[in-house]
């Protein structure tokens, strides 16, 4: 027997087909049937409102758009709850005996946050369309309110949501989070242009200085100011001893720090040929080091499992590696990665792995001027904070 949800989806599909064919009256009737089949279906309400507006039924259209708004999540609450829930998982400093809380509440907050991100453009459109209709009808007060509600969901707000660093610092304050994102973009408007493909990066001639690694256009691959963060990350992933993996050799900062611990093996995956050459030279007098000169995607089947893993490569993809971490970690194993501007999609991907989570926020004093991170906020003591996202595979 076909359930209501499936019937609703079939009606949505048919309504869209009718609308594309210009059969708007039939499309409206079909979407109306879908709203009756599932009164909570915002897609059906939104599509119905659009058709009603186009066919000269503005009052009905406003009613349908208002139903979409009423059925949608509270964006401010989702932002606040997600930020506060993340902070519930913060620990002062990770140690071998640190307790990792159940991730159920976090996973629910992540799901609600994703729903909120996807809803933002829909709500913005609903408020704007309602405002346009009221404006046409000469109802200026109602139009002003609708446009004000739309302005509360500014352009790029969904991108600001994706910057979880802003969410951590301003949970529930959409205006502040959006302002931080916009300031970051203004700081380096050419940031998107700096992105290159993985294949192109591996063919790129890198420049190595005393304090950084640079692409030909000056884009920073790695910087000396990251050293304290890397050294702390090395302490985290070596807490179990045993076998440790680092993906991305860079300037040897974290691998040099890893060598300070008593380990059985220390594996390094590095794909860029210039960096591989430097890694092999560095490893000559180091203990237990194995260099794997390869893309990580090509290396995983031949490297075994580990007690600690660190990931920091310039080029994507990161999420596919994250999905592999449960298989790569031994029971009790620890995983973390370099993530100064915390991207929501990475937290979301890690939530799907089933690993336990803890957050450590490490203070440090300064960041040299660079385009890579664009902008970070200082705390009330005038320090920057590096968010260390720590994941553990249970026994």
mmCIF file of C-alpha atoms in Angstrom:
data_model
loop_
_atom_site.group_PDB
_atom_site.id
_atom_site.type_symbol
_atom_site.label_atom_id
_atom_site.label_comp_id
_atom_site.label_asym_id
_atom_site.label_seq_id
_atom_site.Cartn_x
_atom_site.Cartn_y
_atom_site.Cartn_z
ATOM 1 C CA UNK A 1 0.000 0.000 0.000
ATOM 2 C CA UNK A 2 1.371 3.429 -1.005
ATOM 3 C CA UNK A 3 1.766 5.784 1.978
ATOM 4 C CA UNK A 4 0.852 9.501 2.160
ATOM 5 C CA UNK A 5 4.465 10.650 1.794
ATOM 6 C CA UNK A 6 4.940 8.727 -1.449
ATOM 7 C CA UNK A 7 1.578 9.957 -2.774
ATOM 8 C CA UNK A 8 2.599 13.524 -1.929
ATOM 9 C CA UNK A 9 5.878 13.135 -3.799
ATOM 10 C CA UNK A 10 4.041 11.816 -6.846
ATOM 11 C CA UNK A 11 1.693 14.804 -6.746
ATOM 12 C CA UNK A 12 4.670 17.167 -6.466
ATOM 13 C CA UNK A 13 6.303 15.559 -9.466
ATOM 14 C CA UNK A 14 3.109 15.724 -11.527
ATOM 15 C CA UNK A 15 2.467 19.338 -10.501
ATOM 16 C CA UNK A 16 5.961 20.358 -11.593
ATOM 17 C CA UNK A 17 5.489 18.605 -14.949
ATOM 18 C CA UNK A 18 2.178 20.419 -15.496
ATOM 19 C CA UNK A 19 3.710 23.768 -14.535
ATOM 20 C CA UNK A 20 6.600 23.290 -16.960
ATOM 21 C CA UNK A 21 4.059 22.529 -19.696
ATOM 22 C CA UNK A 22 2.235 25.782 -18.976
ATOM 23 C CA UNK A 23 -0.863 24.044 -17.610
ATOM 24 C CA UNK A 24 -0.902 26.260 -14.531
ATOM 25 C CA UNK A 25 -4.501 25.740 -13.406
ATOM 26 C CA UNK A 26 -4.008 21.977 -13.379
ATOM 27 C CA UNK A 27 -0.650 22.412 -11.662
ATOM 28 C CA UNK A 28 -2.272 24.522 -8.934
ATOM 29 C CA UNK A 29 -4.960 21.903 -8.357
ATOM 30 C CA UNK A 30 -2.323 19.182 -8.154
ATOM 31 C CA UNK A 31 -0.221 21.107 -5.629
ATOM 32 C CA UNK A 32 -3.382 21.844 -3.651
ATOM 33 C CA UNK A 33 -4.073 18.107 -3.474
ATOM 34 C CA UNK A 34 -0.509 17.605 -2.236
ATOM 35 C CA UNK A 35 -1.034 20.133 0.582
ATOM 36 C CA UNK A 36 -4.157 18.263 1.643
ATOM 37 C CA UNK A 37 -2.364 14.915 1.458
ATOM 38 C CA UNK A 38 0.474 16.276 3.632
ATOM 39 C CA UNK A 39 -0.320 19.627 5.290
ATOM 40 C CA UNK A 40 3.275 19.824 6.597
ATOM 41 C CA UNK A 41 4.875 19.676 3.134
ATOM 42 C CA UNK A 42 6.474 23.092 2.653
ATOM 43 C CA UNK A 43 7.470 22.299 -0.946
ATOM 44 C CA UNK A 44 3.833 21.765 -1.893
ATOM 45 C CA UNK A 45 2.773 24.994 -0.163
ATOM 46 C CA UNK A 46 5.592 26.967 -1.798
ATOM 47 C CA UNK A 47 4.872 25.627 -5.284
ATOM 48 C CA UNK A 48 1.161 26.321 -4.857
ATOM 49 C CA UNK A 49 1.886 29.888 -3.751
ATOM 50 C CA UNK A 50 4.098 30.479 -6.776
ATOM 51 C CA UNK A 51 1.442 29.257 -9.202
ATOM 52 C CA UNK A 52 -1.308 31.232 -7.456
ATOM 53 C CA UNK A 53 0.772 34.397 -7.683
ATOM 54 C CA UNK A 54 1.427 33.839 -11.389
ATOM 55 C CA UNK A 55 -2.267 33.196 -12.134
ATOM 56 C CA UNK A 56 -3.604 36.292 -10.415
ATOM 57 C CA UNK A 57 -4.609 34.977 -6.989
ATOM 58 C CA UNK A 58 -2.412 37.138 -4.733
ATOM 59 C CA UNK A 59 -4.361 36.703 -1.483
ATOM 60 C CA UNK A 60 -4.285 32.916 -1.734
ATOM 61 C CA UNK A 61 -0.604 33.096 -2.640
ATOM 62 C CA UNK A 62 0.139 35.131 0.501
ATOM 63 C CA UNK A 63 -1.728 32.548 2.575
ATOM 64 C CA UNK A 64 0.303 29.684 1.126
ATOM 65 C CA UNK A 65 3.613 31.494 1.599
ATOM 66 C CA UNK A 66 2.677 32.267 5.198
ATOM 67 C CA UNK A 67 2.020 28.553 5.726
ATOM 68 C CA UNK A 68 5.526 27.830 4.454
ATOM 69 C CA UNK A 69 6.921 30.336 6.968
ATOM 70 C CA UNK A 70 4.842 28.839 9.799
ATOM 71 C CA UNK A 71 5.969 25.301 8.962
ATOM 72 C CA UNK A 72 9.654 26.213 8.661
ATOM 73 C CA UNK A 73 12.207 25.882 11.481
ATOM 74 C CA UNK A 74 13.118 28.812 13.680
ATOM 75 C CA UNK A 75 16.391 29.891 12.044
ATOM 76 C CA UNK A 76 17.631 31.873 15.027
ATOM 77 C CA UNK A 77 16.889 29.012 17.437
ATOM 78 C CA UNK A 78 18.644 26.471 15.206
ATOM 79 C CA UNK A 79 21.721 28.700 15.058
ATOM 80 C CA UNK A 80 21.736 29.229 18.813
ATOM 81 C CA UNK A 81 21.093 25.596 19.727
ATOM 82 C CA UNK A 82 23.789 24.274 17.400
ATOM 83 C CA UNK A 83 26.398 26.724 18.723
ATOM 84 C CA UNK A 84 25.481 26.033 22.342
ATOM 85 C CA UNK A 85 25.403 22.269 21.776
ATOM 86 C CA UNK A 86 28.900 22.330 20.291
ATOM 87 C CA UNK A 87 30.083 24.229 23.337
ATOM 88 C CA UNK A 88 28.562 21.522 25.543
ATOM 89 C CA UNK A 89 31.214 19.182 24.091
ATOM 90 C CA UNK A 90 34.109 21.505 24.908
ATOM 91 C CA UNK A 91 36.783 20.195 27.252
ATOM 92 C CA UNK A 92 39.528 22.349 28.832
ATOM 93 C CA UNK A 93 42.340 20.189 27.453
ATOM 94 C CA UNK A 94 42.263 16.746 25.885
ATOM 95 C CA UNK A 95 44.158 14.029 27.752
ATOM 96 C CA UNK A 96 44.319 10.252 27.601
ATOM 97 C CA UNK A 97 41.551 9.895 30.178
ATOM 98 C CA UNK A 98 39.230 12.560 28.753
ATOM 99 C CA UNK A 99 35.590 11.499 28.671
ATOM 100 C CA UNK A 100 33.775 11.699 25.324
ATOM 101 C CA UNK A 101 30.064 12.381 25.711
ATOM 102 C CA UNK A 102 27.302 10.645 23.776
ATOM 103 C CA UNK A 103 26.871 12.420 20.439
ATOM 104 C CA UNK A 104 23.090 12.004 20.237
ATOM 105 C CA UNK A 105 22.272 15.632 21.172
ATOM 106 C CA UNK A 106 24.964 16.927 18.817
ATOM 107 C CA UNK A 107 23.709 14.820 15.920
ATOM 108 C CA UNK A 108 20.168 16.130 16.421
ATOM 109 C CA UNK A 109 21.448 19.714 16.516
ATOM 110 C CA UNK A 110 23.447 19.067 13.327
ATOM 111 C CA UNK A 111 20.350 17.761 11.517
ATOM 112 C CA UNK A 112 18.300 20.787 12.614
ATOM 113 C CA UNK A 113 21.104 23.125 11.563
ATOM 114 C CA UNK A 114 21.237 21.566 8.095
ATOM 115 C CA UNK A 115 17.460 21.970 7.798
ATOM 116 C CA UNK A 116 17.819 25.624 8.798
ATOM 117 C CA UNK A 117 20.536 26.258 6.185
ATOM 118 C CA UNK A 118 18.377 24.747 3.449
ATOM 119 C CA UNK A 119 15.356 26.772 4.603
ATOM 120 C CA UNK A 120 16.996 30.212 4.626
ATOM 121 C CA UNK A 121 16.654 30.953 0.872
ATOM 122 C CA UNK A 122 13.079 29.637 0.884
ATOM 123 C CA UNK A 123 12.066 31.924 3.760
ATOM 124 C CA UNK A 124 13.844 34.890 2.183
ATOM 125 C CA UNK A 125 11.857 34.341 -1.019
ATOM 126 C CA UNK A 126 8.560 33.917 0.832
ATOM 127 C CA UNK A 127 8.956 37.185 2.769
ATOM 128 C CA UNK A 128 10.111 39.060 -0.348
ATOM 129 C CA UNK A 129 7.219 37.769 -2.470
ATOM 130 C CA UNK A 130 4.695 38.672 0.223
ATOM 131 C CA UNK A 131 6.211 42.151 0.388
ATOM 132 C CA UNK A 132 5.968 42.596 -3.381
ATOM 133 C CA UNK A 133 2.288 41.642 -3.399
ATOM 134 C CA UNK A 134 1.474 43.973 -0.504
ATOM 135 C CA UNK A 135 3.405 46.762 -2.232
ATOM 136 C CA UNK A 136 1.398 46.242 -5.418
ATOM 137 C CA UNK A 137 -1.825 46.364 -3.413
ATOM 138 C CA UNK A 138 -0.747 49.609 -1.725
ATOM 139 C CA UNK A 139 -0.499 48.042 1.742
ATOM 140 C CA UNK A 140 2.725 49.795 2.627
ATOM 141 C CA UNK A 141 2.895 48.888 6.314
ATOM 142 C CA UNK A 142 2.447 45.177 5.594
ATOM 143 C CA UNK A 143 4.960 45.398 2.735
ATOM 144 C CA UNK A 144 7.541 47.069 4.965
ATOM 145 C CA UNK A 145 7.202 44.334 7.580
ATOM 146 C CA UNK A 146 7.618 41.592 4.978
ATOM 147 C CA UNK A 147 10.688 43.258 3.476
ATOM 148 C CA UNK A 148 12.134 43.736 6.972
ATOM 149 C CA UNK A 149 11.653 40.017 7.652
ATOM 150 C CA UNK A 150 13.415 39.222 4.363
ATOM 151 C CA UNK A 151 16.278 41.575 5.252
ATOM 152 C CA UNK A 152 16.747 39.660 8.520
ATOM 153 C CA UNK A 153 17.868 36.768 6.294
ATOM 154 C CA UNK A 154 20.538 38.607 4.257
ATOM 155 C CA UNK A 155 22.264 37.316 1.189
ATOM 156 C CA UNK A 156 25.027 34.833 2.045
ATOM 157 C CA UNK A 157 23.501 34.080 5.469
ATOM 158 C CA UNK A 158 23.560 30.389 4.588
ATOM 159 C CA UNK A 159 27.296 30.780 3.883
ATOM 160 C CA UNK A 160 27.702 32.474 7.263
ATOM 161 C CA UNK A 161 25.947 29.495 8.853
ATOM 162 C CA UNK A 162 28.518 27.236 7.219
ATOM 163 C CA UNK A 163 31.306 29.105 9.037
ATOM 164 C CA UNK A 164 30.857 27.377 12.386
ATOM 165 C CA UNK A 165 33.554 29.514 13.960
ATOM 166 C CA UNK A 166 31.169 32.473 13.777
ATOM 167 C CA UNK A 167 28.379 30.286 15.173
ATOM 168 C CA UNK A 168 30.510 29.291 18.160
ATOM 169 C CA UNK A 169 31.294 32.913 18.938
ATOM 170 C CA UNK A 170 27.779 34.261 18.271
ATOM 171 C CA UNK A 171 25.193 31.492 18.779
ATOM 172 C CA UNK A 172 21.756 32.827 17.882
ATOM 173 C CA UNK A 173 23.087 36.230 16.743
ATOM 174 C CA UNK A 174 22.574 36.039 12.981
ATOM 175 C CA UNK A 175 23.505 39.682 12.444
ATOM 176 C CA UNK A 176 26.912 39.232 14.088
ATOM 177 C CA UNK A 177 27.612 35.927 12.318
ATOM 178 C CA UNK A 178 26.706 37.416 8.926
ATOM 179 C CA UNK A 179 28.837 40.502 9.619
ATOM 180 C CA UNK A 180 31.884 38.377 10.410
ATOM 181 C CA UNK A 181 31.413 36.406 7.181
ATOM 182 C CA UNK A 182 31.028 39.555 5.082
ATOM 183 C CA UNK A 183 34.093 41.125 6.669
ATOM 184 C CA UNK A 184 36.055 37.961 5.901
ATOM 185 C CA UNK A 185 35.029 38.051 2.240
ATOM 186 C CA UNK A 186 35.920 41.752 2.021
ATOM 187 C CA UNK A 187 39.338 41.016 3.527
ATOM 188 C CA UNK A 188 40.219 38.715 0.627
ATOM 189 C CA UNK A 189 37.725 39.075 -2.247
ATOM 190 C CA UNK A 190 39.981 37.006 -4.518
ATOM 191 C CA UNK A 191 39.880 33.984 -2.197
ATOM 192 C CA UNK A 192 37.669 31.889 -4.491
ATOM 193 C CA UNK A 193 40.006 32.592 -7.388
ATOM 194 C CA UNK A 194 42.828 30.982 -5.457
ATOM 195 C CA UNK A 195 41.218 27.562 -5.676
ATOM 196 C CA UNK A 196 42.862 25.142 -8.089
ATOM 197 C CA UNK A 197 42.318 21.513 -8.896
ATOM 198 C CA UNK A 198 44.225 18.773 -7.128
ATOM 199 C CA UNK A 199 45.928 17.691 -10.361
ATOM 200 C CA UNK A 200 47.001 21.262 -11.079
ATOM 201 C CA UNK A 201 48.315 21.714 -7.536
ATOM 202 C CA UNK A 202 50.449 18.584 -7.771
ATOM 203 C CA UNK A 203 52.086 20.026 -10.917
ATOM 204 C CA UNK A 204 52.611 23.451 -9.344
ATOM 205 C CA UNK A 205 56.108 24.686 -8.546
ATOM 206 C CA UNK A 206 55.997 25.624 -4.853
ATOM 207 C CA UNK A 207 58.133 28.283 -3.179
ATOM 208 C CA UNK A 208 59.651 27.405 0.202
ATOM 209 C CA UNK A 209 60.717 30.202 2.540
ATOM 210 C CA UNK A 210 61.803 30.140 6.160
ATOM 211 C CA UNK A 211 58.269 30.837 7.360
ATOM 212 C CA UNK A 212 55.851 29.503 4.727
ATOM 213 C CA UNK A 213 55.134 27.489 1.607
ATOM 214 C CA UNK A 214 53.594 29.483 -1.251
ATOM 215 C CA UNK A 215 51.846 28.856 -4.537
ATOM 216 C CA UNK A 216 53.059 30.949 -7.505
ATOM 217 C CA UNK A 217 50.339 33.565 -6.867
ATOM 218 C CA UNK A 218 51.422 33.982 -3.248
ATOM 219 C CA UNK A 219 48.644 31.864 -1.773
ATOM 220 C CA UNK A 220 49.814 30.318 1.497
ATOM 221 C CA UNK A 221 49.996 26.527 1.612
ATOM 222 C CA UNK A 222 51.404 26.547 5.132
ATOM 223 C CA UNK A 223 52.645 29.177 7.572
ATOM 224 C CA UNK A 224 55.043 29.225 10.504
ATOM 225 C CA UNK A 225 52.440 30.762 12.839
ATOM 226 C CA UNK A 226 50.583 27.424 12.716
ATOM 227 C CA UNK A 227 53.392 25.777 14.717
ATOM 228 C CA UNK A 228 51.753 25.913 18.192
ATOM 229 C CA UNK A 229 48.542 24.441 16.784
ATOM 230 C CA UNK A 230 50.424 21.681 15.004
ATOM 231 C CA UNK A 231 52.469 20.848 18.088
ATOM 232 C CA UNK A 232 49.332 20.617 20.206
ATOM 233 C CA UNK A 233 47.693 18.434 17.562
ATOM 234 C CA UNK A 234 50.719 16.124 17.658
ATOM 235 C CA UNK A 235 50.259 15.711 21.427
ATOM 236 C CA UNK A 236 46.621 14.785 20.830
ATOM 237 C CA UNK A 237 47.129 12.114 18.183
ATOM 238 C CA UNK A 238 50.093 10.501 19.964
ATOM 239 C CA UNK A 239 48.312 10.089 23.297
ATOM 240 C CA UNK A 240 47.935 6.343 22.647
ATOM 241 C CA UNK A 241 51.458 5.820 21.319
ATOM 242 C CA UNK A 242 51.504 2.908 18.862
ATOM 243 C CA UNK A 243 51.031 3.659 15.177
ATOM 244 C CA UNK A 244 50.406 7.207 13.935
ATOM 245 C CA UNK A 245 49.454 8.544 10.506
ATOM 246 C CA UNK A 246 49.877 12.106 9.217
ATOM 247 C CA UNK A 247 48.409 13.081 5.852
ATOM 248 C CA UNK A 248 50.211 16.139 4.497
ATOM 249 C CA UNK A 249 53.899 16.737 5.375
ATOM 250 C CA UNK A 250 54.001 20.482 4.671
ATOM 251 C CA UNK A 251 56.865 22.160 6.551
ATOM 252 C CA UNK A 252 57.520 19.108 8.792
ATOM 253 C CA UNK A 253 56.134 20.957 11.808
ATOM 254 C CA UNK A 254 53.702 18.319 13.019
ATOM 255 C CA UNK A 255 55.891 15.394 12.010
ATOM 256 C CA UNK A 256 58.820 16.814 13.963
ATOM 257 C CA UNK A 257 56.512 17.167 16.970
ATOM 258 C CA UNK A 258 55.198 13.615 16.504
ATOM 259 C CA UNK A 259 58.771 12.352 16.715
ATOM 260 C CA UNK A 260 58.962 13.592 20.302
ATOM 261 C CA UNK A 261 56.630 10.747 21.366
ATOM 262 C CA UNK A 262 57.397 7.082 21.819
ATOM 263 C CA UNK A 263 55.778 5.339 18.845
ATOM 264 C CA UNK A 264 55.934 2.039 17.029
ATOM 265 C CA UNK A 265 55.464 3.509 13.561
ATOM 266 C CA UNK A 266 55.058 6.973 12.056
ATOM 267 C CA UNK A 267 53.512 6.992 8.555
ATOM 268 C CA UNK A 268 53.390 10.113 6.368
ATOM 269 C CA UNK A 269 51.338 10.387 3.188
ATOM 270 C CA UNK A 270 52.397 13.218 0.882
ATOM 271 C CA UNK A 271 51.508 13.676 -2.777
ATOM 272 C CA UNK A 272 53.335 16.805 -3.988
ATOM 273 C CA UNK A 273 56.697 15.739 -5.492
ATOM 274 C CA UNK A 274 58.643 18.724 -4.128
ATOM 275 C CA UNK A 275 57.299 18.130 -0.634
ATOM 276 C CA UNK A 276 57.930 14.380 -0.947
ATOM 277 C CA UNK A 277 61.595 15.077 -1.666
ATOM 278 C CA UNK A 278 61.850 17.248 1.432
ATOM 279 C CA UNK A 279 60.032 14.645 3.530
ATOM 280 C CA UNK A 280 62.381 11.875 2.415
ATOM 281 C CA UNK A 281 65.398 14.008 3.266
ATOM 282 C CA UNK A 282 63.911 14.910 6.666
ATOM 283 C CA UNK A 283 63.160 11.259 7.460
ATOM 284 C CA UNK A 284 66.700 9.984 6.985
ATOM 285 C CA UNK A 285 67.648 10.332 10.639
ATOM 286 C CA UNK A 286 64.159 9.852 12.151
ATOM 287 C CA UNK A 287 62.817 6.788 13.924
ATOM 288 C CA UNK A 288 60.108 4.500 12.573
ATOM 289 C CA UNK A 289 59.144 6.799 9.706
ATOM 290 C CA UNK A 290 57.577 5.554 6.493
ATOM 291 C CA UNK A 291 56.975 8.032 3.658
ATOM 292 C CA UNK A 292 54.139 7.111 1.281
ATOM 293 C CA UNK A 293 54.607 9.292 -1.836
ATOM 294 C CA UNK A 294 51.030 9.185 -3.028
ATOM 295 C CA UNK A 295 47.624 10.781 -3.011
ATOM 296 C CA UNK A 296 45.877 9.523 0.094
ATOM 297 C CA UNK A 297 43.086 8.098 -2.067
ATOM 298 C CA UNK A 298 45.612 5.715 -3.620
ATOM 299 C CA UNK A 299 47.371 4.831 -0.369
ATOM 300 C CA UNK A 300 44.680 3.783 2.098
ATOM 301 C CA UNK A 301 44.414 0.136 1.073
ATOM 302 C CA UNK A 302 48.090 -0.477 1.826
ATOM 303 C CA UNK A 303 48.792 1.410 5.040
ATOM 304 C CA UNK A 304 47.001 -0.519 7.813
ATOM 305 C CA UNK A 305 45.242 0.951 10.859
ATOM 306 C CA UNK A 306 46.357 3.539 13.393
ATOM 307 C CA UNK A 307 46.165 4.715 17.003
ATOM 308 C CA UNK A 308 46.222 8.360 15.939
ATOM 309 C CA UNK A 309 45.572 10.177 12.669
ATOM 310 C CA UNK A 310 46.065 13.780 11.578
ATOM 311 C CA UNK A 311 44.848 15.259 8.280
ATOM 312 C CA UNK A 312 46.021 18.554 6.783
ATOM 313 C CA UNK A 313 46.262 18.839 3.026
ATOM 314 C CA UNK A 314 45.774 21.979 0.966
ATOM 315 C CA UNK A 315 43.708 20.343 -1.714
ATOM 316 C CA UNK A 316 40.323 18.689 -1.341
ATOM 317 C CA UNK A 317 38.709 16.315 -0.931
ATOM 318 C CA UNK A 318 38.577 16.201 2.889
ATOM 319 C CA UNK A 319 35.145 14.668 3.471
ATOM 320 C CA UNK A 320 35.880 11.394 1.613
ATOM 321 C CA UNK A 321 38.870 10.901 3.919
ATOM 322 C CA UNK A 322 36.729 11.622 6.963
ATOM 323 C CA UNK A 323 34.352 8.873 5.939
ATOM 324 C CA UNK A 324 37.251 6.436 5.983
ATOM 325 C CA UNK A 325 38.397 7.254 9.521
ATOM 326 C CA UNK A 326 36.326 4.566 11.335
ATOM 327 C CA UNK A 327 38.079 1.905 9.254
ATOM 328 C CA UNK A 328 41.520 3.498 9.633
ATOM 329 C CA UNK A 329 41.388 3.916 13.400
ATOM 330 C CA UNK A 330 42.118 1.164 15.886
ATOM 331 C CA UNK A 331 39.760 0.864 18.893
ATOM 332 C CA UNK A 332 40.418 3.874 21.097
ATOM 333 C CA UNK A 333 42.131 5.665 18.197
ATOM 334 C CA UNK A 334 42.098 9.463 17.902
ATOM 335 C CA UNK A 335 41.533 11.593 14.791
ATOM 336 C CA UNK A 336 41.819 15.338 14.337
ATOM 337 C CA UNK A 337 42.468 17.706 11.445
ATOM 338 C CA UNK A 338 43.522 21.272 10.754
ATOM 339 C CA UNK A 339 40.383 23.440 10.629
ATOM 340 C CA UNK A 340 40.737 27.082 11.585
ATOM 341 C CA UNK A 341 37.576 28.234 9.784
ATOM 342 C CA UNK A 342 35.348 25.367 10.877
ATOM 343 C CA UNK A 343 33.174 24.261 7.977
ATOM 344 C CA UNK A 344 29.782 22.855 8.899
ATOM 345 C CA UNK A 345 29.943 20.221 6.155
ATOM 346 C CA UNK A 346 33.001 18.692 7.854
ATOM 347 C CA UNK A 347 31.293 18.460 11.243
ATOM 348 C CA UNK A 348 28.237 17.031 9.499
ATOM 349 C CA UNK A 349 30.340 14.404 7.692
ATOM 350 C CA UNK A 350 32.124 13.369 10.876
ATOM 351 C CA UNK A 351 28.799 13.005 12.696
ATOM 352 C CA UNK A 352 27.922 10.271 10.222
ATOM 353 C CA UNK A 353 31.004 8.217 11.139
ATOM 354 C CA UNK A 354 29.747 7.269 14.597
ATOM 355 C CA UNK A 355 32.960 8.451 16.275
ATOM 356 C CA UNK A 356 32.728 10.259 19.620
ATOM 357 C CA UNK A 357 33.503 13.989 19.637
ATOM 358 C CA UNK A 358 35.183 16.555 21.871
ATOM 359 C CA UNK A 359 36.101 20.192 21.265
ATOM 360 C CA UNK A 360 39.235 21.842 22.571
ATOM 361 C CA UNK A 361 39.786 25.533 21.887
ATOM 362 C CA UNK A 362 43.450 26.358 22.045
ATOM 363 C CA UNK A 363 44.405 30.006 22.588
ATOM 364 C CA UNK A 364 47.361 31.533 20.771
ATOM 365 C CA UNK A 365 48.619 35.053 20.404
ATOM 366 C CA UNK A 366 48.860 36.142 16.792
ATOM 367 C CA UNK A 367 48.320 35.320 13.129
ATOM 368 C CA UNK A 368 50.524 36.818 10.456
ATOM 369 C CA UNK A 369 48.696 38.580 7.631
ATOM 370 C CA UNK A 370 47.592 36.071 5.005
ATOM 371 C CA UNK A 371 44.769 35.357 2.576
ATOM 372 C CA UNK A 372 44.152 31.773 3.622
ATOM 373 C CA UNK A 373 42.152 32.408 6.784
ATOM 374 C CA UNK A 374 41.119 35.966 5.921
ATOM 375 C CA UNK A 375 39.688 36.816 9.320
ATOM 376 C CA UNK A 376 39.470 35.369 12.777
ATOM 377 C CA UNK A 377 38.083 36.923 15.923
ATOM 378 C CA UNK A 378 39.948 37.479 19.168
ATOM 379 C CA UNK A 379 38.528 36.524 22.542
ATOM 380 C CA UNK A 380 37.997 38.940 25.428
ATOM 381 C CA UNK A 381 41.658 38.489 26.397
ATOM 382 C CA UNK A 382 42.882 39.573 22.963
ATOM 383 C CA UNK A 383 43.883 36.066 21.849
ATOM 384 C CA UNK A 384 42.938 33.996 18.834
ATOM 385 C CA UNK A 385 41.498 30.542 19.401
ATOM 386 C CA UNK A 386 42.244 27.443 17.352
ATOM 387 C CA UNK A 387 39.298 25.018 17.420
ATOM 388 C CA UNK A 388 40.619 21.468 17.721
ATOM 389 C CA UNK A 389 37.942 18.966 16.720
ATOM 390 C CA UNK A 390 38.865 15.640 18.310
ATOM 391 C CA UNK A 391 37.252 12.316 17.403
ATOM 392 C CA UNK A 392 37.629 8.952 19.111
ATOM 393 C CA UNK A 393 36.744 5.432 18.054
ATOM 394 C CA UNK A 394 35.277 3.573 20.997
ATOM 395 C CA UNK A 395 36.658 0.214 22.093
#
